[in-house]
Short mmCIF file of C-alpha atoms in Angstrom, two decimals:
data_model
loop_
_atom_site.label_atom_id
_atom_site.label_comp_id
_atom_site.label_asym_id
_atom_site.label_seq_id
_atom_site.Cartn_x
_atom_site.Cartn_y
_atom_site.Cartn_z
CA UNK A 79 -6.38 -20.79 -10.34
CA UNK A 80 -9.57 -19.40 -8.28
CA UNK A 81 -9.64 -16.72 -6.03
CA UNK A 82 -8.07 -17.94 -3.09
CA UNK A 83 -10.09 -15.65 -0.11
CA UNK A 84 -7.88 -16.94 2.77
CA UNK A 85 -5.06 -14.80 1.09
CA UNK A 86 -7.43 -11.92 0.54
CA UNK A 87 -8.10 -11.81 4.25
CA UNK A 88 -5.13 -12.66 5.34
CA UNK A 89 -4.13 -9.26 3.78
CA UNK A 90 -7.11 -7.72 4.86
CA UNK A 91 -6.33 -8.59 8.15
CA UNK A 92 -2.59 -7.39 7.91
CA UNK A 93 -3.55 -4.01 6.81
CA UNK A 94 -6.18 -3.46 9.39
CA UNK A 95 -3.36 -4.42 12.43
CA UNK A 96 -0.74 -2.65 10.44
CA UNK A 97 -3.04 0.63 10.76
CA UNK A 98 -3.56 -0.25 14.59
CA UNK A 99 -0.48 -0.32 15.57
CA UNK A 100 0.31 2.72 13.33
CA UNK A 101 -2.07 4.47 15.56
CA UNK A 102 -0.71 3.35 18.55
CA UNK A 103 2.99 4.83 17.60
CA UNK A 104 1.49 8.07 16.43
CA UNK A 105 -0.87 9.03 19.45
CA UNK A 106 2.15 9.09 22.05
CA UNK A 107 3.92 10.93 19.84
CA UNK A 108 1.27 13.30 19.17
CA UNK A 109 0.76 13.54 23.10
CA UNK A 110 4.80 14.55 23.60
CA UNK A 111 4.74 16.99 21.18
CA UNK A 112 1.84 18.74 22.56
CA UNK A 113 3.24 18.71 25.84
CA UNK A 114 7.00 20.22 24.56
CA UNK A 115 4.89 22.56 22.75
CA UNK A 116 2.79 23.70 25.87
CA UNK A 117 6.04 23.71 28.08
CA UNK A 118 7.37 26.28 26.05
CA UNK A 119 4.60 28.48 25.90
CA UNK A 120 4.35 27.99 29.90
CA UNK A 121 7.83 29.18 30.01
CA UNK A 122 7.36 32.22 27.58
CA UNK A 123 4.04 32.86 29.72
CA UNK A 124 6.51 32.76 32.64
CA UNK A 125 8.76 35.31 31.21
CA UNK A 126 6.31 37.83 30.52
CA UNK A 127 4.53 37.90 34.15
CA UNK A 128 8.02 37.98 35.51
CA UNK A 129 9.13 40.84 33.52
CA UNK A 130 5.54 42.52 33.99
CA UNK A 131 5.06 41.37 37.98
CA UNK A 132 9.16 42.19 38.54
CA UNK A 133 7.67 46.37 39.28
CA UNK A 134 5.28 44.89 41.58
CA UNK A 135 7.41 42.20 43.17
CA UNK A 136 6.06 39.15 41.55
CA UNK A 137 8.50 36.84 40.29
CA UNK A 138 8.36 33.01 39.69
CA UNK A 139 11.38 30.91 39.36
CA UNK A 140 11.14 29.41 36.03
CA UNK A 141 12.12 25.39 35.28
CA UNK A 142 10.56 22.63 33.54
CA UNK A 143 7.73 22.13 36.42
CA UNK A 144 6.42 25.22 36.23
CA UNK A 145 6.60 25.77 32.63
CA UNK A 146 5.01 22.35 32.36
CA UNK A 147 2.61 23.26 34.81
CA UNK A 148 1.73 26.54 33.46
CA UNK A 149 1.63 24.58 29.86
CA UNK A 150 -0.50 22.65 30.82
CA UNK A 151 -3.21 25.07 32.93
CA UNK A 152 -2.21 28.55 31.35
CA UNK A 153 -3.13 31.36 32.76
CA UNK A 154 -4.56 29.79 35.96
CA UNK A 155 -1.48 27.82 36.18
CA UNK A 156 0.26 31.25 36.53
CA UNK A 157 -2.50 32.11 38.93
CA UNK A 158 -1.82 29.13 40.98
CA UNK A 159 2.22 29.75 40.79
CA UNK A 160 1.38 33.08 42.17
CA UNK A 161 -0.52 31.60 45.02
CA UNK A 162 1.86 29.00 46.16
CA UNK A 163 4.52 31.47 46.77
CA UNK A 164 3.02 33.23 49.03
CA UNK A 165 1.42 30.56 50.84
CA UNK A 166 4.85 28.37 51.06
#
């Protein structure tokens, strides 16, 4: 009736790669939300420079790349929009 330690880390052990692997689910999901969250703001950033830009005849089709796009670099993502439509 001793302490048995090969249970004790056993368990030890258990937590530890239950936390791990925890970890691993939670940082992807972390990572998607973040970019939903920054795709939408893209797209409301899109919005606004097309309603602003639509007097001086700026306008930028807005999808999911662009929102993404401009999620992801803001407002020199908008800058580069702007750029490639008058280049292509």
């Amino acid at each position: 009736m001793g302490i048995d330690f090969g249970v004790i880390l056993a368990y030890g052990i258990g937590l530890i790669l239950l936390y791990l692997i925890g970890m691993l689910l939670v940082i992807p999901i972390k990572m998607i939300i973040r970019l939903v969250i920054n795709g939408v703001l893209g797209g409301i950033l899109l919005l606004i420079v097309n309603l602003i830009g639509g007097f001086i005849g700026i306008n930028i089709t807005i999808n999911p790349l662009t929102a993404i796009l401009t999620g992801f670099l803001g407002i020199p993502g908008v800058i580069l929009l702007i750029i490639l439509q008058y280049i292509l």
